[in-house]
């Protein structure tokens, strides 16, 4: 426990020395306990310089997704992230929040994991979630709205995540309809939204939005079948990005999105989606069960349905499912 409180104090004074006596006085612990905490933090990978007459100063921190690291980088938030549950390893942060929801966890609770052993993707697929490489983050929201009003929320969350990545990594991904984040023609992040409704009334109980961002993966971290499809911030930018800083930015952006949703101020997200969506204006292939049909994507409507024009000139709006975009994810045909 004193490890966390000592870390917080060192983080609050980052770059400056703080004496052992000062730490022990401020935290009400012995000098021996301070020394023990500093040793434990060093074992966890923190670089802490010690000088005889000056005390301790934090020089560098490991890229950990702990609550202390994320909170140290988190700005002001209203609802999302008030409760933050961080795990070194868990089956799935979405599955965790589903379990927590049944125990009445508060609106805005966020779960973050360093590794997922059963990361879930859309359409029953799995989501590769190796340790130390990505940010796997879910938020549980209980907005007082009808479930059908939440249809575009996953796409708007895509915009929020583009904002977060741009702020931290300096590059803005694009969105492949409906909600994959794409960088350099490959998938950088995916979003899985799960709703729970009351059986009888059909009222919304909660929505869980889960986002997985590939951050530190090297090409070798992806299995062969994902080689043409997936990428990471490290691969695309050549930089090492702080996962804790990204997680904090993701929480802030989710909080801003939730506030906009509660205040019915979604227009900026709709405008941004139309700008960010790389599917618009391109030839796409619709994947209907066994049938593949080539159409032109012409726009998205206010609910983020994909407006397409068939080869015979008829128009249609696609609300669910997936499309292949020519030139992306290895689709060149
Ligand atoms: C997809 O692209 O198919 C969606 C991937 C969503 C992955 C995230 S990682 C955090 C959260 N927990 C999960 O099990 N899945 C989502």
Short mmCIF file of C-alpha atoms and ligand atoms in Angstrom, two decimals:
data_model
loop_
_atom_site.label_atom_id
_atom_site.label_comp_id
_atom_site.label_asym_id
_atom_site.label_seq_id
_atom_site.Cartn_x
_atom_site.Cartn_y
_atom_site.Cartn_z
CA UNK A 1 0.00 0.00 0.00
CA UNK A 2 2.75 2.49 0.93
CA UNK A 3 4.27 1.63 -2.47
CA UNK A 4 1.29 3.29 -4.19
CA UNK A 5 1.20 6.33 -1.92
CA UNK A 6 4.97 6.88 -2.23
CA UNK A 7 4.64 6.57 -6.01
CA UNK A 8 1.85 9.16 -6.07
CA UNK A 9 3.99 11.58 -4.09
CA UNK A 10 7.00 11.03 -6.37
CA UNK A 11 4.77 11.50 -9.43
CA UNK A 12 3.36 14.73 -8.01
CA UNK A 13 6.97 16.00 -7.74
CA UNK A 14 8.33 14.39 -10.88
CA UNK A 15 11.85 15.54 -11.72
CA UNK A 16 12.34 17.08 -8.24
CA UNK A 17 13.93 15.57 -5.18
CA UNK A 18 11.80 14.95 -2.14
CA UNK A 19 13.53 13.99 1.09
CA UNK A 20 12.97 10.66 2.83
CA UNK A 21 12.00 12.64 5.89
CA UNK A 22 9.52 14.69 3.85
CA UNK A 23 7.93 11.56 2.41
CA UNK A 24 7.67 9.85 5.78
CA UNK A 25 6.23 13.00 7.39
CA UNK A 26 3.70 13.58 4.61
CA UNK A 27 2.52 9.98 4.45
CA UNK A 28 2.82 9.17 8.15
CA UNK A 29 5.08 6.16 7.56
CA UNK A 30 8.56 5.32 8.86
CA UNK A 31 11.78 6.08 6.95
CA UNK A 32 12.31 2.30 6.69
CA UNK A 33 8.88 1.96 5.07
CA UNK A 34 9.81 4.70 2.57
CA UNK A 35 13.00 2.87 1.67
CA UNK A 36 11.11 -0.42 1.32
CA UNK A 37 8.53 1.21 -0.96
CA UNK A 38 11.26 2.77 -3.13
CA UNK A 39 12.98 -0.64 -3.46
CA UNK A 40 9.68 -2.29 -4.42
CA UNK A 41 9.00 0.43 -7.01
CA UNK A 42 12.47 -0.06 -8.51
CA UNK A 43 11.76 -3.79 -8.79
CA UNK A 44 8.58 -2.84 -10.71
CA UNK A 45 10.73 -0.93 -13.20
CA UNK A 46 10.55 2.66 -11.87
CA UNK A 47 13.83 4.58 -12.17
CA UNK A 48 14.18 6.43 -8.86
CA UNK A 49 17.35 8.37 -8.16
CA UNK A 50 18.48 8.66 -4.54
CA UNK A 51 20.86 11.36 -3.29
CA UNK A 52 22.15 11.51 0.22
CA UNK A 53 21.32 15.05 1.15
CA UNK A 54 18.37 15.53 -1.19
CA UNK A 55 16.25 12.38 -1.07
CA UNK A 56 14.46 10.65 -3.95
CA UNK A 57 13.31 11.68 -7.38
CA UNK A 58 11.33 9.83 -10.04
CA UNK A 59 13.22 9.74 -13.34
CA UNK A 60 11.29 7.26 -15.46
CA UNK A 61 8.28 5.00 -15.18
CA UNK A 62 7.60 1.64 -16.83
CA UNK A 63 4.80 1.44 -19.38
CA UNK A 64 2.30 -0.02 -16.95
CA UNK A 65 -1.48 0.15 -17.08
CA UNK A 66 -1.95 0.51 -13.33
CA UNK A 67 -4.54 2.78 -11.76
CA UNK A 68 -1.77 5.00 -10.36
CA UNK A 69 -0.10 5.43 -13.76
CA UNK A 70 -3.36 6.11 -15.59
CA UNK A 71 -4.74 8.50 -12.95
CA UNK A 72 -1.45 10.44 -12.93
CA UNK A 73 -2.14 11.27 -16.61
CA UNK A 74 -5.91 11.66 -16.40
CA UNK A 75 -7.39 15.16 -16.62
CA UNK A 76 -10.74 16.24 -15.27
CA UNK A 77 -13.53 13.77 -15.90
CA UNK A 78 -17.24 13.91 -15.02
CA UNK A 79 -18.49 10.32 -15.09
CA UNK A 80 -16.41 7.93 -17.13
CA UNK A 81 -13.41 6.69 -15.15
CA UNK A 82 -14.62 7.73 -11.69
CA UNK A 83 -14.26 4.05 -10.87
CA UNK A 84 -11.28 2.47 -12.58
CA UNK A 85 -10.48 -1.26 -12.33
CA UNK A 86 -7.06 -2.25 -13.67
CA UNK A 87 -5.97 -5.84 -14.27
CA UNK A 88 -2.64 -7.37 -15.24
CA UNK A 89 -4.55 -10.24 -16.82
CA UNK A 90 -8.25 -10.93 -17.26
CA UNK A 91 -10.44 -12.97 -19.61
CA UNK A 92 -12.08 -9.90 -21.20
CA UNK A 93 -12.71 -6.39 -19.89
CA UNK A 94 -16.19 -6.48 -21.51
CA UNK A 95 -16.96 -9.78 -19.77
CA UNK A 96 -15.65 -8.38 -16.47
CA UNK A 97 -17.96 -5.35 -16.66
CA UNK A 98 -20.91 -7.58 -17.51
CA UNK A 99 -20.27 -9.50 -14.28
CA UNK A 100 -19.77 -6.25 -12.36
CA UNK A 101 -23.00 -4.82 -13.83
CA UNK A 102 -25.02 -7.59 -12.24
CA UNK A 103 -23.56 -6.46 -8.90
CA UNK A 104 -24.68 -2.89 -9.56
CA UNK A 105 -21.36 -1.22 -10.43
CA UNK A 106 -21.62 2.55 -10.95
CA UNK A 107 -22.33 4.34 -14.23
CA UNK A 108 -19.04 5.21 -15.94
CA UNK A 109 -16.97 2.36 -14.50
CA UNK A 110 -13.91 1.60 -16.62
CA UNK A 111 -11.96 -1.66 -16.78
CA UNK A 112 -8.45 -1.77 -18.28
CA UNK A 113 -6.23 -4.79 -18.80
CA UNK A 114 -2.60 -5.33 -19.70
CA UNK A 115 -3.52 -8.72 -21.18
CA UNK A 116 -6.77 -10.48 -22.09
CA UNK A 117 -6.88 -14.26 -22.24
CA UNK A 118 -10.30 -14.29 -23.95
CA UNK A 119 -10.44 -10.94 -25.78
CA UNK A 120 -13.70 -10.75 -27.72
CA UNK A 121 -14.23 -9.24 -31.14
CA UNK A 122 -17.32 -8.54 -33.23
CA UNK A 123 -19.33 -11.31 -34.85
CA UNK A 124 -18.11 -13.91 -32.35
CA UNK A 125 -14.46 -13.47 -33.30
CA UNK A 126 -11.59 -13.28 -30.82
CA UNK A 127 -9.41 -10.20 -30.31
CA UNK A 128 -5.67 -10.77 -29.98
CA UNK A 129 -4.68 -9.19 -26.64
CA UNK A 130 -1.08 -10.03 -25.69
CA UNK A 131 0.52 -8.70 -22.49
CA UNK A 132 2.35 -5.38 -22.57
CA UNK A 133 1.35 -4.54 -26.15
CA UNK A 134 -2.07 -2.94 -26.31
CA UNK A 135 -4.68 -1.00 -24.41
CA UNK A 136 -7.74 -3.17 -23.75
CA UNK A 137 -10.34 -0.92 -22.18
CA UNK A 138 -14.09 -1.10 -21.56
CA UNK A 139 -16.56 1.38 -20.10
CA UNK A 140 -19.97 0.64 -18.64
CA UNK A 141 -22.59 3.33 -19.21
CA UNK A 142 -26.19 3.58 -18.06
CA UNK A 143 -27.60 6.38 -20.24
CA UNK A 144 -31.31 7.13 -19.79
CA UNK A 145 -32.13 6.56 -23.46
CA UNK A 146 -33.98 3.99 -25.56
CA UNK A 147 -31.72 1.18 -26.83
CA UNK A 148 -32.43 2.12 -30.48
CA UNK A 149 -30.95 5.59 -29.87
CA UNK A 150 -27.65 3.92 -29.13
CA UNK A 151 -27.28 2.44 -32.61
CA UNK A 152 -24.61 4.93 -33.75
CA UNK A 153 -22.75 5.03 -30.42
CA UNK A 154 -20.05 2.57 -31.54
CA UNK A 155 -19.24 4.72 -34.57
CA UNK A 156 -19.18 7.89 -32.47
CA UNK A 157 -16.88 6.07 -30.09
CA UNK A 158 -14.65 5.49 -33.12
CA UNK A 159 -14.41 9.29 -33.52
CA UNK A 160 -13.61 9.67 -29.80
CA UNK A 161 -10.84 7.07 -30.13
CA UNK A 162 -9.40 8.84 -33.21
CA UNK A 163 -9.25 11.97 -31.02
CA UNK A 164 -7.44 10.06 -28.26
CA UNK A 165 -4.89 8.49 -30.62
CA UNK A 166 -4.25 11.82 -32.35
CA UNK A 167 -3.65 13.62 -29.03
CA UNK A 168 -1.18 11.03 -27.76
CA UNK A 169 0.53 9.72 -30.92
CA UNK A 170 0.21 12.76 -33.21
CA UNK A 171 -1.44 10.78 -36.02
CA UNK A 172 -5.16 10.60 -36.73
CA UNK A 173 -6.48 7.19 -37.77
CA UNK A 174 -9.41 6.90 -40.15
CA UNK A 175 -12.56 4.87 -39.62
CA UNK A 176 -13.51 1.93 -41.76
CA UNK A 177 -17.30 1.66 -41.57
CA UNK A 178 -18.68 0.81 -39.16
CA UNK A 179 -16.04 1.25 -36.49
CA UNK A 180 -12.54 -0.12 -37.14
CA UNK A 181 -9.74 2.40 -36.64
CA UNK A 182 -7.35 2.19 -39.58
CA UNK A 183 -3.80 3.47 -39.98
CA UNK A 184 -1.57 2.86 -42.99
CA UNK A 185 -4.32 0.75 -44.59
CA UNK A 186 -4.43 -1.72 -41.68
CA UNK A 187 -6.55 -2.19 -38.58
CA UNK A 188 -5.21 -0.34 -35.53
CA UNK A 189 -8.15 -0.76 -33.16
CA UNK A 190 -11.52 -2.42 -32.87
CA UNK A 191 -14.63 -1.62 -30.86
CA UNK A 192 -17.18 -4.04 -29.47
CA UNK A 193 -20.41 -2.66 -27.98
CA UNK A 194 -22.72 -4.88 -25.95
CA UNK A 195 -26.15 -3.88 -24.65
CA UNK A 196 -28.30 -5.35 -21.94
CA UNK A 197 -32.05 -4.75 -21.98
CA UNK A 198 -34.76 -5.55 -19.50
CA UNK A 199 -36.69 -8.59 -20.71
CA UNK A 200 -40.24 -7.29 -20.30
CA UNK A 201 -40.05 -3.55 -20.92
CA UNK A 202 -37.16 -3.59 -23.40
CA UNK A 203 -35.61 -0.71 -21.40
CA UNK A 204 -31.85 -0.32 -21.56
CA UNK A 205 -30.02 -1.63 -18.49
CA UNK A 206 -26.49 -0.78 -19.54
CA UNK A 207 -24.17 -0.56 -22.49
CA UNK A 208 -20.57 -1.74 -22.43
CA UNK A 209 -18.18 -0.24 -24.97
CA UNK A 210 -14.93 -2.18 -25.32
CA UNK A 211 -11.97 -0.87 -27.28
CA UNK A 212 -8.74 -2.65 -28.13
CA UNK A 213 -5.87 -0.56 -29.53
CA UNK A 214 -2.65 -2.11 -30.84
CA UNK A 215 0.13 0.04 -29.40
CA UNK A 216 3.54 -1.62 -29.05
CA UNK A 217 3.15 -4.66 -31.34
CA UNK A 218 5.97 -5.42 -33.76
CA UNK A 219 5.08 -7.21 -37.03
CA UNK A 220 6.21 -10.48 -35.41
CA UNK A 221 3.57 -10.07 -32.69
CA UNK A 222 0.79 -10.69 -35.22
CA UNK A 223 0.06 -14.20 -36.47
CA UNK A 224 0.57 -14.76 -40.20
CA UNK A 225 -3.14 -14.48 -41.00
CA UNK A 226 -3.24 -10.95 -39.52
CA UNK A 227 -0.01 -9.80 -41.19
CA UNK A 228 -1.82 -7.97 -44.02
CA UNK A 229 -4.66 -6.82 -41.81
CA UNK A 230 -3.38 -5.51 -38.46
CA UNK A 231 -0.94 -2.83 -37.40
CA UNK A 232 0.13 -0.93 -34.28
CA UNK A 233 1.09 2.61 -33.30
CA UNK A 234 4.72 1.48 -32.90
CA UNK A 235 4.77 0.08 -36.46
CA UNK A 236 3.09 3.12 -38.03
CA UNK A 237 4.83 5.91 -36.13
CA UNK A 238 8.18 4.34 -35.23
CA UNK A 239 7.67 5.80 -31.75
CA UNK A 240 7.09 4.18 -28.40
CA UNK A 241 3.77 5.47 -27.13
CA UNK A 242 2.87 5.49 -23.43
CA UNK A 243 -0.03 3.08 -23.01
CA UNK A 244 -1.02 4.77 -19.75
CA UNK A 245 -1.19 8.16 -21.50
CA UNK A 246 -3.29 6.61 -24.27
CA UNK A 247 -5.61 4.90 -21.77
CA UNK A 248 -6.06 8.24 -19.94
CA UNK A 249 -6.85 10.04 -23.22
CA UNK A 250 -9.31 7.28 -24.17
CA UNK A 251 -11.10 7.70 -20.83
CA UNK A 252 -11.25 11.49 -21.24
CA UNK A 253 -12.64 11.16 -24.75
CA UNK A 254 -15.22 8.58 -23.65
CA UNK A 255 -16.25 10.94 -20.85
CA UNK A 256 -16.66 13.82 -23.33
CA UNK A 257 -18.66 11.53 -25.65
CA UNK A 258 -20.92 10.43 -22.79
CA UNK A 259 -21.56 14.05 -21.77
CA UNK A 260 -22.42 14.92 -25.40
CA UNK A 261 -24.81 11.96 -25.55
CA UNK A 262 -26.56 12.96 -22.32
CA UNK A 263 -26.89 16.57 -23.56
CA UNK A 264 -28.02 15.52 -27.08
CA UNK A 265 -25.07 17.27 -28.66
CA UNK A 266 -23.93 14.65 -31.14
CA UNK A 267 -23.64 16.81 -34.28
CA UNK A 268 -19.85 17.40 -33.89
CA UNK A 269 -19.34 13.62 -33.68
CA UNK A 270 -21.49 13.07 -36.77
CA UNK A 271 -19.54 15.70 -38.71
CA UNK A 272 -16.23 14.21 -37.57
CA UNK A 273 -17.39 10.69 -38.48
CA UNK A 274 -18.16 11.83 -42.02
CA UNK A 275 -14.69 13.39 -42.26
CA UNK A 276 -12.88 10.41 -40.73
CA UNK A 277 -14.73 7.61 -42.51
CA UNK A 278 -12.50 6.31 -45.30
CA UNK A 279 -15.22 4.03 -46.67
CA UNK A 280 -17.18 6.96 -48.11
CA UNK A 281 -16.54 7.50 -51.82
CA UNK A 282 -14.95 4.08 -52.33
CA UNK A 283 -15.93 0.89 -53.99
CA UNK A 284 -16.82 -1.67 -51.36
CA UNK A 285 -17.86 -5.27 -51.36
CA UNK A 286 -20.90 -6.18 -49.32
CA UNK A 287 -20.62 -9.46 -47.53
CA UNK A 288 -24.10 -11.00 -47.34
CA UNK A 289 -23.72 -14.50 -46.04
CA UNK A 290 -22.45 -16.25 -49.21
CA UNK A 291 -23.14 -13.43 -51.65
CA UNK A 292 -20.52 -10.75 -52.38
CA UNK A 293 -21.75 -7.64 -54.17
CA UNK A 294 -19.71 -4.64 -55.33
CA UNK A 295 -21.30 -1.25 -54.66
CA UNK A 296 -20.23 2.38 -54.25
CA UNK A 297 -20.33 3.83 -50.72
CA UNK A 298 -21.78 7.32 -51.09
CA UNK A 299 -22.19 8.53 -47.49
CA UNK A 300 -23.50 7.80 -44.01
CA UNK A 301 -26.91 8.90 -42.71
CA UNK A 302 -27.52 10.48 -39.29
CA UNK A 303 -27.66 7.05 -37.66
CA UNK A 304 -24.35 6.12 -39.30
CA UNK A 305 -26.00 3.70 -41.72
CA UNK A 306 -23.84 3.28 -44.83
CA UNK A 307 -25.48 4.75 -47.94
CA UNK A 308 -24.55 2.75 -51.03
CA UNK A 309 -25.37 2.78 -54.72
CA UNK A 310 -25.68 -0.52 -56.54
CA UNK A 311 -24.28 -1.07 -60.03
CA UNK A 312 -27.83 -0.76 -61.44
CA UNK A 313 -28.13 2.70 -59.85
CA UNK A 314 -30.47 1.77 -56.97
CA UNK A 315 -29.66 3.16 -53.54
CA UNK A 316 -29.76 1.45 -50.17
CA UNK A 317 -28.71 2.05 -46.57
CA UNK A 318 -26.76 -0.73 -44.85
CA UNK A 319 -27.20 -0.75 -41.07
CA UNK A 320 -25.43 -3.89 -39.92
CA UNK A 321 -22.80 -6.27 -41.17
CA UNK A 322 -19.42 -5.65 -42.69
CA UNK A 323 -18.00 -4.44 -45.95
CA UNK A 324 -14.61 -4.95 -47.57
CA UNK A 325 -12.98 -1.78 -48.79
CA UNK A 326 -10.81 -2.10 -51.87
CA UNK A 327 -7.15 -1.54 -50.98
CA UNK A 328 -7.62 -2.30 -47.29
CA UNK A 329 -6.84 -5.39 -45.21
CA UNK A 330 -5.41 -7.16 -48.24
CA UNK A 331 -8.62 -6.78 -50.34
CA UNK A 332 -7.44 -5.89 -53.85
CA UNK A 333 -9.66 -7.93 -56.16
C1 LIG B 1 -13.47 -6.01 -33.20
O1 LIG B 1 -12.76 -5.29 -33.93
O2 LIG B 1 -13.90 -7.09 -33.60
C2 LIG B 1 -13.79 -5.53 -31.82
C3 LIG B 1 -12.62 -5.74 -30.89
C4 LIG B 1 -12.90 -5.22 -29.50
C5 LIG B 1 -11.78 -5.57 -28.55
C6 LIG B 1 -11.96 -4.93 -27.20
S1 LIG B 1 -10.52 -5.09 -26.19
C7 LIG B 1 -11.40 -4.50 -24.81
C8 LIG B 1 -12.77 -5.14 -24.88
N1 LIG B 1 -12.74 -6.46 -24.27
C9 LIG B 1 -13.00 -7.43 -25.16
O3 LIG B 1 -13.04 -8.64 -24.89
N2 LIG B 1 -13.19 -6.89 -26.37
C10 LIG B 1 -13.09 -5.45 -26.35
#
